Tab-separated table of C-alpha atoms in Angstrom:
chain	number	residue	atom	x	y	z
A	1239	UNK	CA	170.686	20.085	204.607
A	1240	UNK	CA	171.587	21.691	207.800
A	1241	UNK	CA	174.743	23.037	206.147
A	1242	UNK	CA	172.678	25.033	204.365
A	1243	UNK	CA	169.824	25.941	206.472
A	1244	UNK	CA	172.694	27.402	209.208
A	1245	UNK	CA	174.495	29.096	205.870
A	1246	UNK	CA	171.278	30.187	204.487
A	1247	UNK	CA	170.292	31.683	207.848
A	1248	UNK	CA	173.659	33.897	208.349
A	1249	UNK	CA	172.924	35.114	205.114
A	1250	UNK	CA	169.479	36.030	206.199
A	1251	UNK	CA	170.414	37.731	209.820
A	1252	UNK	CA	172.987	39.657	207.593
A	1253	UNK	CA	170.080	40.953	205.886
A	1254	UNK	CA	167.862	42.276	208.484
A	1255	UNK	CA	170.748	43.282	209.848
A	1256	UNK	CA	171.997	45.717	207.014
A	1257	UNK	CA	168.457	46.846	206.174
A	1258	UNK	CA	168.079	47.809	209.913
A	1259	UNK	CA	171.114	49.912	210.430
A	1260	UNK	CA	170.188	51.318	206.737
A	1261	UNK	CA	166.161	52.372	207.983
A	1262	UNK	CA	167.995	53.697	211.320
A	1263	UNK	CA	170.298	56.348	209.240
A	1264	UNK	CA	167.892	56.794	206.847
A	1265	UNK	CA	165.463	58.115	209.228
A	1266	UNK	CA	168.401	60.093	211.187
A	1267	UNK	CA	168.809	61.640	207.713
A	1268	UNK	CA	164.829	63.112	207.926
A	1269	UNK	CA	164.943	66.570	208.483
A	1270	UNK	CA	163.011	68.108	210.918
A	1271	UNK	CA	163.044	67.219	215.277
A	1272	UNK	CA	161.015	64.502	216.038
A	1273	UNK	CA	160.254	66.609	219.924
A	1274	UNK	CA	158.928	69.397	218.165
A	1275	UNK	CA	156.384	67.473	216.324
A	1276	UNK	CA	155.399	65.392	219.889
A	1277	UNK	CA	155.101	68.292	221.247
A	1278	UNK	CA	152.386	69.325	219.311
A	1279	UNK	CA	150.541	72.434	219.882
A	1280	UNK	CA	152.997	73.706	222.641
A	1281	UNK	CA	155.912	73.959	220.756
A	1282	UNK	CA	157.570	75.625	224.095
A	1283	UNK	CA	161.553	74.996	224.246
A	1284	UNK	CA	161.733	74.209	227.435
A	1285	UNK	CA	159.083	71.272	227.078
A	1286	UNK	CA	160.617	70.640	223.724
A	1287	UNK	CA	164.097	70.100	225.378
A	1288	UNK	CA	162.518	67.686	228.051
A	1289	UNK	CA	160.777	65.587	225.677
A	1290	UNK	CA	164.058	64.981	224.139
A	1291	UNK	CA	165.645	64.243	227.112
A	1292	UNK	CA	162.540	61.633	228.076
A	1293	UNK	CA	163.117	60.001	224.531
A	1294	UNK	CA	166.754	59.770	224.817
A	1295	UNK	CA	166.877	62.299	221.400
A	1296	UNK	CA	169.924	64.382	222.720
A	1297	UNK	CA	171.660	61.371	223.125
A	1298	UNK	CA	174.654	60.613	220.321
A	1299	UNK	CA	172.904	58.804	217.083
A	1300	UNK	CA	176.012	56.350	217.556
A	1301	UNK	CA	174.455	55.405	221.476
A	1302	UNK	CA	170.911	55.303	220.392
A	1303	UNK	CA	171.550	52.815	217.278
A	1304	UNK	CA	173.217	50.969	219.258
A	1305	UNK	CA	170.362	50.785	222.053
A	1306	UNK	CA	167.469	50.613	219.171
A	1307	UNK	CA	169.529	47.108	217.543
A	1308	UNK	CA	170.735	45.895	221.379
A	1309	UNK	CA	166.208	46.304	221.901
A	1310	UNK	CA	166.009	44.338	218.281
A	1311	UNK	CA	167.682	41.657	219.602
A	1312	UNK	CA	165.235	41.236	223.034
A	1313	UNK	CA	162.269	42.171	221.051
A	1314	UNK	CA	161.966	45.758	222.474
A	1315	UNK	CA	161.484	47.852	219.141
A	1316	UNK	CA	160.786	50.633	221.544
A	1317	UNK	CA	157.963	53.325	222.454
A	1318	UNK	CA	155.970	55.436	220.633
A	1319	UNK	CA	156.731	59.468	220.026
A	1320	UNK	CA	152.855	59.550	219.788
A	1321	UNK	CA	151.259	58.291	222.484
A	1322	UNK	CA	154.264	56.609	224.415
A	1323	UNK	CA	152.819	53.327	224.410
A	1324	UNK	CA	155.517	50.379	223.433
A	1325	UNK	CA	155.729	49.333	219.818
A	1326	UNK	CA	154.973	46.087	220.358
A	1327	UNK	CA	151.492	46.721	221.854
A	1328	UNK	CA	150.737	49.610	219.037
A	1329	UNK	CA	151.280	46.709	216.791
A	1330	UNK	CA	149.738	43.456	218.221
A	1331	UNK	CA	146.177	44.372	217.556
A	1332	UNK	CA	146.781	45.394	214.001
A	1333	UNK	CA	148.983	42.727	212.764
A	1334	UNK	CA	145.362	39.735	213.233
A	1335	UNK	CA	143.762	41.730	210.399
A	1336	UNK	CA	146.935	41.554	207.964
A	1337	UNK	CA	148.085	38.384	209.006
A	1338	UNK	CA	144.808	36.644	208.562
A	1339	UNK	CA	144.079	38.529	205.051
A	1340	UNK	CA	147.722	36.959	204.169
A	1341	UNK	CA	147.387	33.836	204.992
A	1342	UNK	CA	143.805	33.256	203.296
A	1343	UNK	CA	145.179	35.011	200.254
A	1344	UNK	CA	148.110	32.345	199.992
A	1345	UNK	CA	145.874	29.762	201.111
A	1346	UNK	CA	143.175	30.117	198.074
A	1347	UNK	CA	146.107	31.373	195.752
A	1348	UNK	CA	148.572	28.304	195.977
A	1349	UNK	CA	145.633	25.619	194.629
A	1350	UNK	CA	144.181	27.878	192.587
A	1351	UNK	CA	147.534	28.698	191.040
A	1352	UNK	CA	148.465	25.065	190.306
A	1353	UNK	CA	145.091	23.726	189.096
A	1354	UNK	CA	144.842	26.558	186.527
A	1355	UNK	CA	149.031	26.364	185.781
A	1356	UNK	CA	148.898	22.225	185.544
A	1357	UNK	CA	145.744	22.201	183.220
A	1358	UNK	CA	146.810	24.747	181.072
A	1359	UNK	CA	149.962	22.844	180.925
A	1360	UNK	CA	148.252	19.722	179.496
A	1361	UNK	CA	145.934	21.513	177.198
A	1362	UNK	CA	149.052	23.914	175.844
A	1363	UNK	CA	148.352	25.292	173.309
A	1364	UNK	CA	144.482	24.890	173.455
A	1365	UNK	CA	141.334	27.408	174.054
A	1366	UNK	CA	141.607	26.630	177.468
A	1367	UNK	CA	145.265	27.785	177.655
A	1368	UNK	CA	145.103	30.676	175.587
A	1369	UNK	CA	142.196	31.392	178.098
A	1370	UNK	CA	143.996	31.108	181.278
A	1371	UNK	CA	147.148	33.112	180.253
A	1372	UNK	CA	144.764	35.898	178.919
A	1373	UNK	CA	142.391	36.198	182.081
A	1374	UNK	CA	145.324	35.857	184.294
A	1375	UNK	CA	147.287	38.659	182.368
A	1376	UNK	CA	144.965	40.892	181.940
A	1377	UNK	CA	144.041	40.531	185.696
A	1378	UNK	CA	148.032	41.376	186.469
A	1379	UNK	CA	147.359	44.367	184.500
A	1380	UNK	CA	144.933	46.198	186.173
A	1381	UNK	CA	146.484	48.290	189.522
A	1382	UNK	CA	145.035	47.303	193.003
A	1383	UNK	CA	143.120	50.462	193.623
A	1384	UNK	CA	141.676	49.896	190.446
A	1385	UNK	CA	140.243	47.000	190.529
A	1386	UNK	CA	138.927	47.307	193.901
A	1387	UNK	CA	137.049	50.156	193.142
A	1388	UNK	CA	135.602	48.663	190.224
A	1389	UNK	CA	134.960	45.779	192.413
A	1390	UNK	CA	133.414	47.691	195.497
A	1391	UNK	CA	131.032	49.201	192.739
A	1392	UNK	CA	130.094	46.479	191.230
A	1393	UNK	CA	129.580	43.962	194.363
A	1394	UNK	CA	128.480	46.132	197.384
A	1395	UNK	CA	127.396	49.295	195.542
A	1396	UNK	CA	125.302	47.591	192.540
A	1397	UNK	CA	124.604	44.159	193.531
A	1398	UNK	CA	124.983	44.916	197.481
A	1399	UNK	CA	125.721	41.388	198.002
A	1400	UNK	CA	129.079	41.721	199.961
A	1401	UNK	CA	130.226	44.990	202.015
A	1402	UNK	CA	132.269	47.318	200.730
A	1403	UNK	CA	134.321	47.834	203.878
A	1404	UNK	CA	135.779	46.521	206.729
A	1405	UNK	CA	135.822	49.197	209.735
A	1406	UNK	CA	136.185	47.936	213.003
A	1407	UNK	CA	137.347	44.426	212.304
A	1408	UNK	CA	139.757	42.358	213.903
A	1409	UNK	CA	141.562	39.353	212.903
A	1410	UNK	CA	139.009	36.714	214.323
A	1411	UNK	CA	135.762	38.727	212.965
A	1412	UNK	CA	137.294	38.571	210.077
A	1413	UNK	CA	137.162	34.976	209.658
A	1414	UNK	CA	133.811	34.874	211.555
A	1415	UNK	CA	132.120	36.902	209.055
A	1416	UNK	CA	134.435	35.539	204.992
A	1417	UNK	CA	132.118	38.200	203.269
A	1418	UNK	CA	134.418	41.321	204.934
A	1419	UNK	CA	137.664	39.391	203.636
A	1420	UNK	CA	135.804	38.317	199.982
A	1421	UNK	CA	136.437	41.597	198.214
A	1422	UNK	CA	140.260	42.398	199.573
A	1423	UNK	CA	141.085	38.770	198.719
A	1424	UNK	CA	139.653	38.850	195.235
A	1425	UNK	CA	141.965	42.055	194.636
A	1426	UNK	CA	144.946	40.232	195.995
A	1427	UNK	CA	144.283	37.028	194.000
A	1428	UNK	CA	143.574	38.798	190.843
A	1429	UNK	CA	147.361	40.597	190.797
A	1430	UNK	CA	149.565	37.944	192.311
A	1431	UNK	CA	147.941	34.824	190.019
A	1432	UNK	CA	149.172	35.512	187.041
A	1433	UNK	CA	152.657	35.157	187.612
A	1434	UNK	CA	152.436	32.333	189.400
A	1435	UNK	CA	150.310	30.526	187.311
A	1436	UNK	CA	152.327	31.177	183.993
A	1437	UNK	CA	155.294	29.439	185.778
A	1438	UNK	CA	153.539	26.696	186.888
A	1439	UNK	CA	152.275	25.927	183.413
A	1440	UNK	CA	155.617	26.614	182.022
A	1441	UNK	CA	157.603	23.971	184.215
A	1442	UNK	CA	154.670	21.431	183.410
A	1443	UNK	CA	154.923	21.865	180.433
A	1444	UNK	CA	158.808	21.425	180.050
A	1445	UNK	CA	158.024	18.168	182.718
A	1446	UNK	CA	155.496	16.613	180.320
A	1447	UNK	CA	158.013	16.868	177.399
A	1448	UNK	CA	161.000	15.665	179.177
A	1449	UNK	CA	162.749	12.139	179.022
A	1450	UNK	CA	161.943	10.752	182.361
A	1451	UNK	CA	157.876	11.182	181.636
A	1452	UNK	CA	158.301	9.759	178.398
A	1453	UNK	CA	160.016	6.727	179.886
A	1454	UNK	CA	157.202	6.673	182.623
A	1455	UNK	CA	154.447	6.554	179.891
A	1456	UNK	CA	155.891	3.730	177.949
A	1457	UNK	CA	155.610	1.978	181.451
A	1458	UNK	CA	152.349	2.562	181.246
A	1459	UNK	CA	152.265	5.284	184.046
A	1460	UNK	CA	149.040	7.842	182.730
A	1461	UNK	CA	146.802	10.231	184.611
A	1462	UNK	CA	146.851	11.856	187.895
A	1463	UNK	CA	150.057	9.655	188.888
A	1464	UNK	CA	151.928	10.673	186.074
A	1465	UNK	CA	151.422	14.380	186.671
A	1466	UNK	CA	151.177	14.799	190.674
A	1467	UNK	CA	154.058	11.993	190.965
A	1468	UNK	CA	156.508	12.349	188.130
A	1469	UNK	CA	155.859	15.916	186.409
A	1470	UNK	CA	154.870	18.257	189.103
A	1471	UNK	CA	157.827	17.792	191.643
A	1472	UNK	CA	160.239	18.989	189.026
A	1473	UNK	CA	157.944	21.939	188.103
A	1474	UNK	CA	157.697	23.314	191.371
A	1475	UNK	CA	161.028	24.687	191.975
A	1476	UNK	CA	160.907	27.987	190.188
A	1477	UNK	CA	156.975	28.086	191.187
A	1478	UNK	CA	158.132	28.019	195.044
A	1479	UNK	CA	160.776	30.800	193.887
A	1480	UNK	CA	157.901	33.222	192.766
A	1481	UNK	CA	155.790	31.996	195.964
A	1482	UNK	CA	158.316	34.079	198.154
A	1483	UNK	CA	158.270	36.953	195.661
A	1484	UNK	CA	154.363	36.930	195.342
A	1485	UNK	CA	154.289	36.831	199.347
A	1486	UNK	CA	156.542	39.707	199.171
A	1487	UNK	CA	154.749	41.118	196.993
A	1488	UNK	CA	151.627	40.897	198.981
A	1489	UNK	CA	153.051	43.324	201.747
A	1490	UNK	CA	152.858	46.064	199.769
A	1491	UNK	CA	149.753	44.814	197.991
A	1492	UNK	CA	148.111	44.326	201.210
A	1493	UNK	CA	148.914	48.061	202.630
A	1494	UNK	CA	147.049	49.258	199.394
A	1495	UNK	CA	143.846	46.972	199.909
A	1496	UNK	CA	143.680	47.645	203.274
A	1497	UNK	CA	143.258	51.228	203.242
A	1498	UNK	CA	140.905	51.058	200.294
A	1499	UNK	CA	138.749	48.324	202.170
A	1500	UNK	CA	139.324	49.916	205.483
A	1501	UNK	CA	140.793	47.195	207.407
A	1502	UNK	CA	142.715	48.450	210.685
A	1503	UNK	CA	145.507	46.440	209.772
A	1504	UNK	CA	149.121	46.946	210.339
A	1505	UNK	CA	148.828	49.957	206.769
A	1506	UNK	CA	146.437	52.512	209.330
A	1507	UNK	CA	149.452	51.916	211.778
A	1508	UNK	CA	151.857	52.925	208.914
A	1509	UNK	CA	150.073	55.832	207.491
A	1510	UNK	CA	149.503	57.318	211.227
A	1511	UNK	CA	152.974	57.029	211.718
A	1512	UNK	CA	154.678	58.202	208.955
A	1513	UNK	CA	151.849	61.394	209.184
A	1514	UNK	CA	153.185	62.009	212.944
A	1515	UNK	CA	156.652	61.526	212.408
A	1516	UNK	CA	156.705	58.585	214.942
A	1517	UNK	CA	159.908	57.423	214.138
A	1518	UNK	CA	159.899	53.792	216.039
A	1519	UNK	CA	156.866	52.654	214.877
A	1520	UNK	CA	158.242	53.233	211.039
A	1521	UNK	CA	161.470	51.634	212.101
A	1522	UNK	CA	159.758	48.445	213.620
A	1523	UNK	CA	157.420	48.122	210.505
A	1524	UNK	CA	160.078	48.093	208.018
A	1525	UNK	CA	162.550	45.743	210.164
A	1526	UNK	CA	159.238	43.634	210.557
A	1527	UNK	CA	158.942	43.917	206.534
A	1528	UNK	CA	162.727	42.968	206.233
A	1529	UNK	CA	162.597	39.663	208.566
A	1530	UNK	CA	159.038	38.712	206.906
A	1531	UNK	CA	160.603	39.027	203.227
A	1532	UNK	CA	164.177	37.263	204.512
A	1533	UNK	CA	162.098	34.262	206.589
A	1534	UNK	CA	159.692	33.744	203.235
A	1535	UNK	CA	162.641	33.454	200.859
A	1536	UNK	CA	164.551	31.042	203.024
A	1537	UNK	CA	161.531	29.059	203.688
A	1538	UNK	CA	161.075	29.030	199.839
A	1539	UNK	CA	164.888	27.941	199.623
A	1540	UNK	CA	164.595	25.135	201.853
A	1541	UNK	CA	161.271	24.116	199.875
A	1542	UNK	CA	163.570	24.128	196.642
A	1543	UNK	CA	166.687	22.589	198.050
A	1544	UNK	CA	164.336	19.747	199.366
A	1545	UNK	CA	162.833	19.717	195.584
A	1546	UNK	CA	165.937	19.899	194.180
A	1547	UNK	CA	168.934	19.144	196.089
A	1548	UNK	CA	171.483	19.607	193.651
A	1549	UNK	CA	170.321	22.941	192.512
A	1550	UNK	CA	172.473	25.914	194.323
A	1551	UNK	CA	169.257	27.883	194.814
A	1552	UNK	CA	170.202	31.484	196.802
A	1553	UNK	CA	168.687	34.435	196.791
């Protein structure tokens, strides 16, 4: 096991550390001068030339990448073009709202997902499959803006039983007040349950038919201990596979529903950035992404190699 976590981790700091150098050049590749645009409305060349200097621009791009990965490692992802103010303090206050809506998502999603996927399995075939896999697809199929639209004019427009934004909140008035986080989680819920549902079922059902629970039935092994004990482990693996990809998934998701609903999450950051040309705070957000996506997948691994130790699971 710790063969692989340590091999499993190289493979991961290889990772961030390609997709870093590759959103570095990428952005070096942007055309445009990143001191003209902070200079704003005095686009003089003399000032234009000392921002540059102040932000280290007329240095080499060989020296600065080198700088911006030697701050990576300390956890300086550097200052903002904008207002000047380090990265790491542009982001702290907007990361409660998007952490908090991502963790109740997965929270409500992951029993939700196997109660629906595990009864399906048993009644396969039944109404109350066929009724499952069509809510849940149908769900999938809908886009995010979509649905919470239709949702915010249904719930806080129509009915005006939950609000229809969230302006102003933080991370803990979000969970203070659930109604603010009731209509962004619904939207999450409704596109990421599908998939993980449908592969639940599918490995239950492939668990209920195989040898091992036959021979625990004719030793007279029924009910809840026959699925939670001898069915369900060996259905999880691929289900803890699409767990990373759905939390993955939910980064992007969550950027979407945030700016629909409003929430000052780490998306208002994003969209301010990329509209001011602040070049760091893109950079840190998509290294963040990068070490968020390689960190869920290798958690997911290690949840799989557990599962299933003989299984060469890599991503």
């Amino acid at each position: 096991m710790r063969r692989y976590l340590l091999r499993r981790g190289g493979i991961g700091l290889v990772q961030i550390l390609v997709v870093a150098t590759a959103v570095f050049w990428l952005a070096e590749a942007l055309p445009g001068d990143a001191a003209v645009v902070a200079a704003g409305d005095d686009p003089d060349p003399a000032r234009i030339a000392l921002i540059r200097e102040q932000l280290g621009l007329d240095e080499p791009a060989s020296q600065r990448y080198l700088s911006w990965l030697t701050g990576l490692a300390t956890g300086d992802l550097g200052s903002s073009l904008r207002t000047g103010q380090p990265v790491t303090e542009l982001l702290a206050p907007a990361l409660g709202p998007t952490v908090v809506l991502a963790v109740v998502t997965l929270a409500v999603l992951l029993p939700l997902a196997l109660t629906l996927g595990v009864t399906a399995a048993v009644r396969a075939d039944g109404w109350y499959d066929r009724a499952v896999s069509t809510t849940t697809v149908a769900l999938n199929a809908v886009p995010e803006f979509a649905l919470a639209v239709l949702l915010v004019a249904v719930f806080a427009l129509q009915l005006g039983v939950l609000p229809a934004t969230a302006v102003g909140a933080t991370g803990s008035s979000l969970l203070a007040e659930p109604s603010l986080l009731a209509l962004p989680v619904a939207v999450l819920l409704c596109r990421s349950l599908c998939a993980l549902t449908r592969l639940v079922r599918a490995g239950m059902v492939d668990a209920l038919d195989a040898e091992y629970v036959a021979y625990a039935r004719r030793h007279g092994v029924t009910g809840g201990r026959l699925l939670l004990r001898h069915a369900l482990p060996n259905a999880l693996p691929p289900a803890v596979q699409q767990l990373a990809r759905t939390a993955d998934w939910l980064i992007g998701g969550i950027i979407v529903v945030e700016a629909v609903f409003a929430v000052p999450g780490v998306s208002s950051v994003l969209v301010t950035a990329v509209s001011t040309r602040d070049i760091p705070v893109v950079q840190a957000l998509a290294v963040l992404f990068a070490v968020v996506t390689v960190a869920v997948n290798l958690l997911a691994d290690l949840v799989c190699h557990r599962l299933a130790p003989r299984s060469a699971v890599v991503t």
